[in-house]
Coordinates of C-alpha atoms (C1' of nucleotides) in Angstrom, one line a residue:
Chain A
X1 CA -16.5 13.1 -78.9
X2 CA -19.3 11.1 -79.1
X3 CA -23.4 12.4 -80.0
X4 CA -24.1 11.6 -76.3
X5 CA -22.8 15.6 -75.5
X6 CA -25.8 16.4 -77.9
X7 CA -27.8 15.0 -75.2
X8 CA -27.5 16.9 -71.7
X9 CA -30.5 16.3 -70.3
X10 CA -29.9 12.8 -69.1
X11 CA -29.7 12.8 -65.2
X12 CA -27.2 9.6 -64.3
X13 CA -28.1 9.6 -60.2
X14 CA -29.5 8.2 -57.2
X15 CA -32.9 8.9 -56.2
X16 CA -32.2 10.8 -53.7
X17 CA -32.5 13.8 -55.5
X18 CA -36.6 14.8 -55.8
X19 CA -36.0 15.3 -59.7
X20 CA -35.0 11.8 -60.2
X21 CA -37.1 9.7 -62.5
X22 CA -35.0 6.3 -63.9
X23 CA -33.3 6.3 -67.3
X24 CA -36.1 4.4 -69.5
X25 CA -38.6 7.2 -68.1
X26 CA -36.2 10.4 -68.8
X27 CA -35.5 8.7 -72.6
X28 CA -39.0 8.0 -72.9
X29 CA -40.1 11.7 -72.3
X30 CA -37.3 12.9 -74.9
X31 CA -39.1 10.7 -77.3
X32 CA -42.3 11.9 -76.6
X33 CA -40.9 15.7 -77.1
X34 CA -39.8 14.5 -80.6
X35 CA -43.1 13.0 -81.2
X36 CA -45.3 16.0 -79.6
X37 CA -42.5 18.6 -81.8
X38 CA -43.6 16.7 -85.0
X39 CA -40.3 15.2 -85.4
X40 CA -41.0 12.0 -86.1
X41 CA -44.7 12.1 -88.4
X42 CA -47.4 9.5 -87.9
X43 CA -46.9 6.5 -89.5
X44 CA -42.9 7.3 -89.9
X45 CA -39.9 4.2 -88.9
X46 CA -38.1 5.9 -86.2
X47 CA -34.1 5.1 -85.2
X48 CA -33.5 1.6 -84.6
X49 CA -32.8 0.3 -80.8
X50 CA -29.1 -0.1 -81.4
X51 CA -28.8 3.8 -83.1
X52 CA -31.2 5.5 -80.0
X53 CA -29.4 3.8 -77.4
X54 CA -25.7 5.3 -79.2
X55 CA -28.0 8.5 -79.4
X56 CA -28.7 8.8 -75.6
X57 CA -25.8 6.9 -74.7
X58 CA -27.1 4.3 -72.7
X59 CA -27.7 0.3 -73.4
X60 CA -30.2 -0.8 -76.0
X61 CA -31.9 -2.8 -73.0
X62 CA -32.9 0.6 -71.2
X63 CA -34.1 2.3 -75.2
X64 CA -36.3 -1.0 -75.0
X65 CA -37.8 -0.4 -71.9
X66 CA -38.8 3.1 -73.2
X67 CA -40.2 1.7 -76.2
X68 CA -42.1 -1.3 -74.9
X69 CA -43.8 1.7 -72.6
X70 CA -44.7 3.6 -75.6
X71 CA -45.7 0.7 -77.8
X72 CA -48.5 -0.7 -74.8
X73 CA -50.0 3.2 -74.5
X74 CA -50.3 2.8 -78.6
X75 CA -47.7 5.5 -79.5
X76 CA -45.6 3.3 -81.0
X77 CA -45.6 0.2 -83.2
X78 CA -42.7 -2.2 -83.3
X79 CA -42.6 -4.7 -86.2
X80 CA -40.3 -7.7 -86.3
X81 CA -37.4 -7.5 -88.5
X82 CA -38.3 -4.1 -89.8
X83 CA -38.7 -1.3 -87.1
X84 CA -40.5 0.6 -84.8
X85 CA -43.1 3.0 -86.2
X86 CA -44.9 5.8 -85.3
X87 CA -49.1 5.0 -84.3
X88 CA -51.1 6.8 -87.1
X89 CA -54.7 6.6 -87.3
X90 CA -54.2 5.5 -90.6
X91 CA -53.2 2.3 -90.0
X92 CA -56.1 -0.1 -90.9
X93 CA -55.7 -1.6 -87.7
X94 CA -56.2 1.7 -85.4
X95 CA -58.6 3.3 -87.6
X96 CA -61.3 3.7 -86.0
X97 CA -59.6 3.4 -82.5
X98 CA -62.0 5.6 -80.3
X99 CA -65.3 4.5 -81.7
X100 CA -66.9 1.9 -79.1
X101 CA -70.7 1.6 -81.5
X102 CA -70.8 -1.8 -82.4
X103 CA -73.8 -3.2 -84.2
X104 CA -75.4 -6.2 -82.6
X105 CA -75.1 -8.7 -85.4
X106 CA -71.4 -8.6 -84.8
X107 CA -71.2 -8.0 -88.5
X108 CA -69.1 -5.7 -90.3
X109 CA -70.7 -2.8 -91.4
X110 CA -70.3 -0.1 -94.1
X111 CA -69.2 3.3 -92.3
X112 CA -69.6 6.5 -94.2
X113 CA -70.0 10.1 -92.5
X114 CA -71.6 13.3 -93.4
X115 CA -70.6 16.8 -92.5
X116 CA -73.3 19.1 -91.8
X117 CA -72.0 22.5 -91.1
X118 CA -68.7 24.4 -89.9
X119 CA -67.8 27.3 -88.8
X120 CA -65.5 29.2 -86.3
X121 CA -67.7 30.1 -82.9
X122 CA -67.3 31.5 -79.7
X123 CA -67.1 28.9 -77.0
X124 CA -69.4 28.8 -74.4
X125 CA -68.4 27.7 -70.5
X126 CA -68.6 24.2 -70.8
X127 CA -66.5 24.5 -74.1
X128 CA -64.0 26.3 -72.9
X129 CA -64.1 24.4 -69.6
X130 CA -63.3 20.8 -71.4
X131 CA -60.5 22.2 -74.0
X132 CA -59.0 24.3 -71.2
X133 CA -59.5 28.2 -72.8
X134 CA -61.4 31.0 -72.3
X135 CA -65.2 31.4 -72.6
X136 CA -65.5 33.6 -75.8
X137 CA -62.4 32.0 -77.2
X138 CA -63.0 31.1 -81.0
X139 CA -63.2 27.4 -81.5
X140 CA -64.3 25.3 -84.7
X141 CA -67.5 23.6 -84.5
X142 CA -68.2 21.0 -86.8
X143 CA -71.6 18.9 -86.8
X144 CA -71.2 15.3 -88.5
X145 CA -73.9 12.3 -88.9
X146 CA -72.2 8.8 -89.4
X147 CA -74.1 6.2 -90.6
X148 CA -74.1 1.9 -90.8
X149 CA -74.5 0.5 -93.7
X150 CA -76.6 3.9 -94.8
X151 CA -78.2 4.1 -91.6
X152 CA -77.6 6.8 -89.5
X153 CA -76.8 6.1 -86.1
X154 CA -74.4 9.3 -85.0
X155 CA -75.0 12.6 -84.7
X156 CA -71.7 14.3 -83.5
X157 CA -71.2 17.9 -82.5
X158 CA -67.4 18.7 -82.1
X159 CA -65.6 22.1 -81.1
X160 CA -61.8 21.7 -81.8
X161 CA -58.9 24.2 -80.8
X162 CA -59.4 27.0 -83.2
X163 CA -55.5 27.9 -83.1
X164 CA -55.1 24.5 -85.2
X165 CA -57.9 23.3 -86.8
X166 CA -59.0 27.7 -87.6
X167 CA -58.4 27.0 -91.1
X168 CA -60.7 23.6 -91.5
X169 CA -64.1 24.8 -94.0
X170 CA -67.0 22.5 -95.0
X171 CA -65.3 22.3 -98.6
X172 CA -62.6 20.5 -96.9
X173 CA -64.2 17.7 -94.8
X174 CA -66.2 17.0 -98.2
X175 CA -63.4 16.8 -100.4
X176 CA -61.8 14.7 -97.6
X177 CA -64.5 12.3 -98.8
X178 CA -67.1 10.5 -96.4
X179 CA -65.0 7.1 -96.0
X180 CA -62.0 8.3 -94.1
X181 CA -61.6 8.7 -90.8
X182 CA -61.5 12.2 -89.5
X183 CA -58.6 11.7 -86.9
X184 CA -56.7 10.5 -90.2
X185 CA -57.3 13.5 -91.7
X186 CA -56.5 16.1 -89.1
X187 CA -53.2 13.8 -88.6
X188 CA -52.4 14.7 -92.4
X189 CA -53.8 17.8 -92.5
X190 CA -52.8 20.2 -89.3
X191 CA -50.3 17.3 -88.3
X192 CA -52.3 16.8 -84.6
X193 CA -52.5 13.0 -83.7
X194 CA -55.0 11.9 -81.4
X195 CA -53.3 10.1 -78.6
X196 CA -55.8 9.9 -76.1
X197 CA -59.3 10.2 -75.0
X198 CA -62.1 10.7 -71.8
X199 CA -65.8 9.6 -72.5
X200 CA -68.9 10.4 -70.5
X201 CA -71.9 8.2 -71.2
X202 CA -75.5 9.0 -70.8
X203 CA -78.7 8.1 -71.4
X204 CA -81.0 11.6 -72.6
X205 CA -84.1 11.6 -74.3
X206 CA -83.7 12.7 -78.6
X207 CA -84.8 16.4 -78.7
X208 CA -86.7 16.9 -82.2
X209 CA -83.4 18.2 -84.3
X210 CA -81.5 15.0 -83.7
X211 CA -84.4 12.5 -83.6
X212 CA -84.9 13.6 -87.2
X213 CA -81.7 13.7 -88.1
X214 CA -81.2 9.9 -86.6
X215 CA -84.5 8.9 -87.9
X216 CA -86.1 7.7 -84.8
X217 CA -89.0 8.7 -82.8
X218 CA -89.0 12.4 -80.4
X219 CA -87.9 11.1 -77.1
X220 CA -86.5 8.4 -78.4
X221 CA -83.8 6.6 -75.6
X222 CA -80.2 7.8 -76.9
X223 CA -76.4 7.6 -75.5
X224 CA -74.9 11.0 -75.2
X225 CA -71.4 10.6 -75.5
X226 CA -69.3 13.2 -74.3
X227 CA -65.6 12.9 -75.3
X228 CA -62.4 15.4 -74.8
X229 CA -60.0 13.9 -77.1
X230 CA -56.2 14.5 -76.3
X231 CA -52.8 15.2 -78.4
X232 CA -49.4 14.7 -77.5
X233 CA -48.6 16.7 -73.5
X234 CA -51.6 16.3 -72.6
X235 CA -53.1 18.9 -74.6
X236 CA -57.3 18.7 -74.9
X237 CA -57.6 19.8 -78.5
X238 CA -60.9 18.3 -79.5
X239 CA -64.6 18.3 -77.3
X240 CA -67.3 16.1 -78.6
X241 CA -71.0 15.3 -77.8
X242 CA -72.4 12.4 -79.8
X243 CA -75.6 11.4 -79.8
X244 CA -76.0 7.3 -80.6
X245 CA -79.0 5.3 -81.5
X246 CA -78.8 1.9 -79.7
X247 CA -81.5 0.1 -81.5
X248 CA -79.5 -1.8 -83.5
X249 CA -75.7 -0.9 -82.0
X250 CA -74.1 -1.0 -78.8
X251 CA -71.7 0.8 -77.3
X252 CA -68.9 -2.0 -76.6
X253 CA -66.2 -1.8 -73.7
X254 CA -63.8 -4.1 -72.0
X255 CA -63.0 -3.8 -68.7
X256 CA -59.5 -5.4 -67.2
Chain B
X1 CA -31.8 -33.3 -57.7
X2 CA -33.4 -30.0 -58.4
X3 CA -36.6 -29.1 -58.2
X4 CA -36.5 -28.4 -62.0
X5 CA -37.4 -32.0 -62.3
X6 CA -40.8 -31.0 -60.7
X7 CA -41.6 -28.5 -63.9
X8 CA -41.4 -30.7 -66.7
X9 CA -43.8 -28.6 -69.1
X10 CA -41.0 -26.3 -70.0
X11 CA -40.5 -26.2 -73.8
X12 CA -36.8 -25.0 -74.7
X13 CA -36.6 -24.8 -78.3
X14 CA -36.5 -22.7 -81.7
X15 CA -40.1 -21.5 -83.1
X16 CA -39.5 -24.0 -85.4
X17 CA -42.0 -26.1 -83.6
X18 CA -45.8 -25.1 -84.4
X19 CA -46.6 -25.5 -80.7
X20 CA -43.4 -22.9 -79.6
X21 CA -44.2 -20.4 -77.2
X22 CA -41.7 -18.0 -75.4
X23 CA -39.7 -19.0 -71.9
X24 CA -41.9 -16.2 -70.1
X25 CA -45.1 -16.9 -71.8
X26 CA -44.7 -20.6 -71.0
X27 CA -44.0 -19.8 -67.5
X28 CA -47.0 -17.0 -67.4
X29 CA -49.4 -19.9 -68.5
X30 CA -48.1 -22.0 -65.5
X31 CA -48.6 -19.4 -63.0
X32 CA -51.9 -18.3 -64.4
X33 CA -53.0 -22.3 -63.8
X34 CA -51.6 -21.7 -60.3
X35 CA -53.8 -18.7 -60.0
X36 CA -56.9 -20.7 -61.7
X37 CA -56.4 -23.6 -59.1
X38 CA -56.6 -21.8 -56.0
X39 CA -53.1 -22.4 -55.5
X40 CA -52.1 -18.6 -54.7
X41 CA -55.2 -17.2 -53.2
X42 CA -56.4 -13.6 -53.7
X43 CA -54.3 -11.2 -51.8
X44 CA -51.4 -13.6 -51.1
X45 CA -47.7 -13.2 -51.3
X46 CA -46.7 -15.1 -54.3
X47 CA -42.8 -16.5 -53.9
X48 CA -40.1 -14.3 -55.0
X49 CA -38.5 -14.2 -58.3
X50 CA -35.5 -15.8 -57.7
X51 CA -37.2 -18.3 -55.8
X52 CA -39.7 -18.7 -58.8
X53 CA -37.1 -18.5 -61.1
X54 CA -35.4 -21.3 -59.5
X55 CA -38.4 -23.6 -59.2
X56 CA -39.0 -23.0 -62.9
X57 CA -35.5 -23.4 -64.0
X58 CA -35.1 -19.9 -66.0
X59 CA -33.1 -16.8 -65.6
X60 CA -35.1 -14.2 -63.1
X61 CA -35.4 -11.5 -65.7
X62 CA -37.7 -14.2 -67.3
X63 CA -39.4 -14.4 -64.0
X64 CA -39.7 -10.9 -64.0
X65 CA -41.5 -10.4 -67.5
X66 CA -44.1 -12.8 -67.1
X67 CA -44.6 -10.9 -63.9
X68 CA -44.7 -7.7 -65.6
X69 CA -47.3 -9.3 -67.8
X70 CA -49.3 -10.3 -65.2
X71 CA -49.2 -7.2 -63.6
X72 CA -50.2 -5.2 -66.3
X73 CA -53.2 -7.2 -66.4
X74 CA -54.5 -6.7 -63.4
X75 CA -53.9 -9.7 -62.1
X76 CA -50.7 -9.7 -60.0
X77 CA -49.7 -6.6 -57.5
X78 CA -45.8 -6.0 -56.9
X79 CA -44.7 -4.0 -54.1
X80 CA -41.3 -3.2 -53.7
X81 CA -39.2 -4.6 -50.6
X82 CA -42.8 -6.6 -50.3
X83 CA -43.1 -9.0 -52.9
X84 CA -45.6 -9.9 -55.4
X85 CA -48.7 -10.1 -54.1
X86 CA -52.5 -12.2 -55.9
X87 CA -54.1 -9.1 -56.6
X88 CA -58.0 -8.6 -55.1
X89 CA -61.4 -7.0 -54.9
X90 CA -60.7 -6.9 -51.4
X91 CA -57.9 -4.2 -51.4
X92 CA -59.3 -0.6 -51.3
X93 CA -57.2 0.1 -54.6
X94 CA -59.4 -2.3 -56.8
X95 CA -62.7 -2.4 -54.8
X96 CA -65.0 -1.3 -57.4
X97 CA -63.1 -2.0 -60.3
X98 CA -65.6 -2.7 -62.7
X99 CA -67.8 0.5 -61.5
X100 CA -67.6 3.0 -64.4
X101 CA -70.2 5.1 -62.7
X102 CA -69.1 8.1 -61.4
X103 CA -71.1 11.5 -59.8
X104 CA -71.1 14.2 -61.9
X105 CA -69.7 16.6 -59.9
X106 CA -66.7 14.2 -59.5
X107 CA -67.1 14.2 -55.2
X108 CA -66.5 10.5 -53.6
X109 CA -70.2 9.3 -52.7
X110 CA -70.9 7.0 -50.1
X111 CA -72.0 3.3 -52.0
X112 CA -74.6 1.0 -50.4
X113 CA -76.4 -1.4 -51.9
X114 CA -79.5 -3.9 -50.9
X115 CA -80.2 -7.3 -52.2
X116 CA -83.8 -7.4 -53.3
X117 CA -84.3 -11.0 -54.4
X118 CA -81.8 -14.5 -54.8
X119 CA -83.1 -17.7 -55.9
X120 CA -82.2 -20.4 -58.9
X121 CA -84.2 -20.8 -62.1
X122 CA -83.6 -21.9 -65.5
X123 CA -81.4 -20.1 -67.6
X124 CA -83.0 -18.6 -70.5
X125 CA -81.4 -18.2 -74.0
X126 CA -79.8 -15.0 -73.7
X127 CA -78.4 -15.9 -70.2
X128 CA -77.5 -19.5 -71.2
X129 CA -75.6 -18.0 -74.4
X130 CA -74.1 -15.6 -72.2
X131 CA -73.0 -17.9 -70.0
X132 CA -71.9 -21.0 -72.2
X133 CA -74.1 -23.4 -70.9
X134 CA -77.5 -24.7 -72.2
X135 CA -81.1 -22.8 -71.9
X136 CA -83.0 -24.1 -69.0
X137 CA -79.5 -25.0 -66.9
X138 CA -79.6 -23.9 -63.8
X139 CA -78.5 -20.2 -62.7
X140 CA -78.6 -18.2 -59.8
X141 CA -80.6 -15.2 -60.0
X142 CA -79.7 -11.9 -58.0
X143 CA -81.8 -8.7 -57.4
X144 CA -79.6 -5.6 -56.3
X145 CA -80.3 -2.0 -55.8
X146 CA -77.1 0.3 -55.6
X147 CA -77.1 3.6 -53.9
X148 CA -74.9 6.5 -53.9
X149 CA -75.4 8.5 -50.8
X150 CA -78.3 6.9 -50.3
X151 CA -80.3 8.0 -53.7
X152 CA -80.8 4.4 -55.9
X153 CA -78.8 5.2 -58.8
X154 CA -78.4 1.7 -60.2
X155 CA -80.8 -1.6 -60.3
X156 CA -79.1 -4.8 -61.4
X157 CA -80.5 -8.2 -62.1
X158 CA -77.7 -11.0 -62.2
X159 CA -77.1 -14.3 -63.0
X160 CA -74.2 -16.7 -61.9
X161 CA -73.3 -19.8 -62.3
X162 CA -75.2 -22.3 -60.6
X163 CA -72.2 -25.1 -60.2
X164 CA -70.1 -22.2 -58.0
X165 CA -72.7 -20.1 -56.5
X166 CA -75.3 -22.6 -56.1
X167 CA -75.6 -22.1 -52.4
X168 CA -75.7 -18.3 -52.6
X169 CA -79.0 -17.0 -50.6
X170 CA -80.6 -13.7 -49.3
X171 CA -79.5 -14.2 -46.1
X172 CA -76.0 -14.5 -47.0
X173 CA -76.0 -11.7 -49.3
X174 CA -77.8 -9.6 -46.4
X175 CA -75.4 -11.0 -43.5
X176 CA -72.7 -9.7 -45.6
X177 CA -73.6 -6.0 -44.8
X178 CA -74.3 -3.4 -47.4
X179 CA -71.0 -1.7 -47.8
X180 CA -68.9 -4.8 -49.2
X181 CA -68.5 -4.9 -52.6
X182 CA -70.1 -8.0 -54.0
X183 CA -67.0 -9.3 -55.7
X184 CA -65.4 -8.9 -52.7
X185 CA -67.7 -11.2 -51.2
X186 CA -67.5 -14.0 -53.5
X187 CA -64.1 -14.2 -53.6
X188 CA -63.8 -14.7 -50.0
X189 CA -66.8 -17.3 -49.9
X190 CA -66.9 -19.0 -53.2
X191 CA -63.4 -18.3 -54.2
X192 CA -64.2 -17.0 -57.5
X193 CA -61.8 -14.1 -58.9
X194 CA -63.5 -12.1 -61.6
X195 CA -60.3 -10.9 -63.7
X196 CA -62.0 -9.4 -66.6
X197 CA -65.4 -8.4 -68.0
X198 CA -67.0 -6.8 -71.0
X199 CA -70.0 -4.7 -71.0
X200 CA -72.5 -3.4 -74.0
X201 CA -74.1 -0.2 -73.2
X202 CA -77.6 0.7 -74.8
X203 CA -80.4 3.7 -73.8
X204 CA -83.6 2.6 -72.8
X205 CA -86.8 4.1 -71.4
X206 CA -87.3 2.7 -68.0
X207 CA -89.8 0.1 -67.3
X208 CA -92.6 0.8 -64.6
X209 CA -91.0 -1.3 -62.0
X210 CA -88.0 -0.3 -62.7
X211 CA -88.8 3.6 -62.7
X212 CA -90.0 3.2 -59.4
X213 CA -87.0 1.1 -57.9
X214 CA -84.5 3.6 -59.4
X215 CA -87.9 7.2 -58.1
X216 CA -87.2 8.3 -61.8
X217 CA -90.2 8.7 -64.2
X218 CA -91.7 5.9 -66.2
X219 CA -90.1 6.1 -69.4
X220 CA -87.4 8.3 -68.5
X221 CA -83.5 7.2 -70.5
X222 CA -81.7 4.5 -68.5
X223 CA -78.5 3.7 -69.4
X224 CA -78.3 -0.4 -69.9
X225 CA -75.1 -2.3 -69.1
X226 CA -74.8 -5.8 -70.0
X227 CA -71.9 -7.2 -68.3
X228 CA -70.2 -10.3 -69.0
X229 CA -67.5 -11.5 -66.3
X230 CA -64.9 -13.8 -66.5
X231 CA -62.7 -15.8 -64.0
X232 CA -59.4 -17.1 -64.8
X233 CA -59.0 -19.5 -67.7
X234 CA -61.6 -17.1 -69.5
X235 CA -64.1 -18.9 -68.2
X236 CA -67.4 -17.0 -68.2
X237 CA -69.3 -16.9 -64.4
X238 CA -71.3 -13.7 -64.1
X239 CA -73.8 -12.2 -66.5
X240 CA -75.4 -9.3 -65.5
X241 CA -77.9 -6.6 -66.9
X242 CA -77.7 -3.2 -64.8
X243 CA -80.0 -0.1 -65.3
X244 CA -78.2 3.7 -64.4
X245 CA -79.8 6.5 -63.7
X246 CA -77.7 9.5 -65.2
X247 CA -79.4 12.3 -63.8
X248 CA -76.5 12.8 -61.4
X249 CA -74.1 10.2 -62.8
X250 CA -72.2 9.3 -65.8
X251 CA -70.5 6.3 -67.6
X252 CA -66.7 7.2 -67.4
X253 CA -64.3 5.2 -69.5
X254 CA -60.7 6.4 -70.9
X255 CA -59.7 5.3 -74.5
X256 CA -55.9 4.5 -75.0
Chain C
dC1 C1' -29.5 -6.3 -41.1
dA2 C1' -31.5 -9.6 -44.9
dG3 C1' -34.9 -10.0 -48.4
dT4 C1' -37.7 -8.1 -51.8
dG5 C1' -38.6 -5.7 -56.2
dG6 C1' -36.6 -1.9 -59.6
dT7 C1' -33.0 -0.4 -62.8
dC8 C1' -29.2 -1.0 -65.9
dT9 C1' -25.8 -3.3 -68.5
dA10 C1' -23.5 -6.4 -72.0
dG11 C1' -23.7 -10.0 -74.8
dA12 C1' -25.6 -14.1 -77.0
dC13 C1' -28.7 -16.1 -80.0
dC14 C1' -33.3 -16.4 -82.6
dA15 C1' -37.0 -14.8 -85.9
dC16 C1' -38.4 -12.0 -89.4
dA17 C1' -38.2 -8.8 -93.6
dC18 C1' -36.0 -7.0 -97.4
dT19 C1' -32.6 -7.0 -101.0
Chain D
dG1 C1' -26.6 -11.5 -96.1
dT2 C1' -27.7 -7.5 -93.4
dG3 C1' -30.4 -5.2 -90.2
dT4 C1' -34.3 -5.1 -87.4
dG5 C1' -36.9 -6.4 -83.3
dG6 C1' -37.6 -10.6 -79.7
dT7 C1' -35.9 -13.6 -76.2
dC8 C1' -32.8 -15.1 -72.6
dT9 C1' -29.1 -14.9 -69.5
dA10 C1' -25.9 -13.3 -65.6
dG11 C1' -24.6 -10.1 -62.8
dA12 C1' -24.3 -5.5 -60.6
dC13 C1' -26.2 -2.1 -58.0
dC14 C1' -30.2 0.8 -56.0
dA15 C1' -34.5 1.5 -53.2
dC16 C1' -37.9 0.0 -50.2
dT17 C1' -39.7 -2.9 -46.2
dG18 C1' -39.6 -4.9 -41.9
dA19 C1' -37.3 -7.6 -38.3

DNA sequence: CAGTGGTCTAGACCACACT
DNA sequence: GTGTGGTCTAGACCACTGA
């Protein structure tokens, strides 16, 4: 007996049948179940090509095809001659991978954040609406500024799924300290990776709170950036509205 | 005789050589120049794989992932029991694909838009930088006004290349009717195939005239989108400073 | 029907990283 | 050297399109 009776879920057929989806696809999916389960961590080597295609019992060529999938929607990262890792937003490379503020110098910049207040709330519609629960549902709302070189330039307000993140305090995103990212943090501290994300970009007028807290004038022109940030299945677990001063930043986007 | 002959560019050896580049990324850059020389024309059936890989002297799964390639950027369409087709602004799949605007309320709106102004003038530094070419060159200049069901929701001011679109007038513009999409348009007159652009987004208070083009109020947040577009060969033909309203409307963009 | 892209396989060999 | 991913091949069969 081989491991492949471990593995019953694999349809062999035509496509006649309106289930079918090809091989690479139906592997694929059972890897993302064993990424979404927490099987394989952020930042962990998963089974070579040779071992998951013995695994699933089909040719290393179809494992492959699954994997180059993966590896171009940023799941995975393959590395010659040692493996295929897991994304984590602790690699230096996708660190900061959702932030599009660029300042206009082009120059790096020193980026430090500061948490303001946190606290468990009830959500209101819009909320509720953008993480998909109830109105009145508790969520954790976090404010943050982020700054440029000691600048600030962000003022976030975030409301995250309370049934993970019900346990994140103040104390904590301090301790955390102000240099790391915060998606690295929730990926080592409630194990959620940040897979995926929707933005909505407009231009509002600063009302008096965030004007001061950004240091520019009332009324001041400002991007409001709305973004529902997604984990593994599809599953909104974070809603954000960001405020951004462009006077010396832009918000930077490519468009194939 | 083959026609293999005919493709002496091919490089078949180990990475030894600093210059080494893969079979498929080899052939990819020969069928990019294709694409860059007018050779396949937007929309076109391109020749089949085994018919490419035989002109090209590879295997057709090499074919087939410089495809893949391509077609992940955007650039090539395959159909199956069609072909591989040059892909286009003209099909209805990637009319507007550079259009992150979107109504807020999510319902299709019907797009207009009116040329205002079109004449050449002398590139000034930003343009020219923009651009690659030197300050006082010559560029056309466009005026545009884009409306969603029939409310002006975005005012844009561009500037092209004069050595392609030197010939580019009102009328034209105006014959064309209002419903086309302007990439569209120059693709089928000049030729030019805009693959890829970038954009820097900033707030700004409107400008008087600007105000009134877009029936907002003086001073009231615009969004600003700087768009740089290139054709094939990464060659830079289109800059282009828009200003959206986003009373009704919102900057969309997804982050992988 | 013939022709196209789409999937899957099996095997060879190369390039890279670690030990 | 061993094990990993990266490239390339040749061939089989399936699914879709249009004559």
């Amino acid at each position: 007996m081989s491991d492949t009776s471990s593995v019953p879920h694999i349809i062999r057929q035509a496509a006649a049948s309106p289930t079918f989806s090809p091989l690479y696809r139906q592997i694929k999916t059972l890897m993302m179940d064993a990424l979404g389960a927490g099987e394989w961590e952020p930042g962990a080597l998963i089974p070579s090509e040779a071992e998951l295609a013995a695994r699933f019992g089909v040719s290393q060529g179809t494992v492959r095809k699954a994997i180059d999938e993966m590896s171009s929607e940023n799941l995975l990262v393959r590395r010659q001659g040692k493996g295929t890792f897991v994304a984590s937003h602790g690699d230096p490379h996708t660190r900061y991978r959702f932030l599009r503020l660029r300042p206009d110098d082009g120059l790096p910049q020193q980026k430090h954040s500061r948490s303001l207040s946190c606290g468990v709330q009830a959500a209101d519609a819009a909320t509720a609406a953008a993480l998909v629960i109830q109105p009145g549902d508790p969520v954790v709302a976090v404010e943050r500024l982020l700054c440029f070189d000691a600048r600030p330039v962000v003022f976030d307000q975030m409301f995250l799924r309370a049934e993970i993140f019900g346990e994140l305090t103040l104390a904590m995103l301090e301790q955390e300290g102000p240099v790391t990212s915060l998606y690295r943090f929730f990926e080592q501290c409630f194990g959620v990776h940040m897979i995926r994300a929707e933005e909505r970009v407009r231009a509002v007028a600063a009302a008096a709170s965030v004007a001061k807290l950004l240091e520019v004038a009332p009324d001041a022109p400002l991007l409001l950036v709305e973004r529902r940030a997604y984990t593994y299945a599809e599953r909104p677990v974070e809603w954000r509205r960001g405020f951004y001063t462009t006077e010396r930043h832009h918000y930077y986007n490519e468009l194939g």
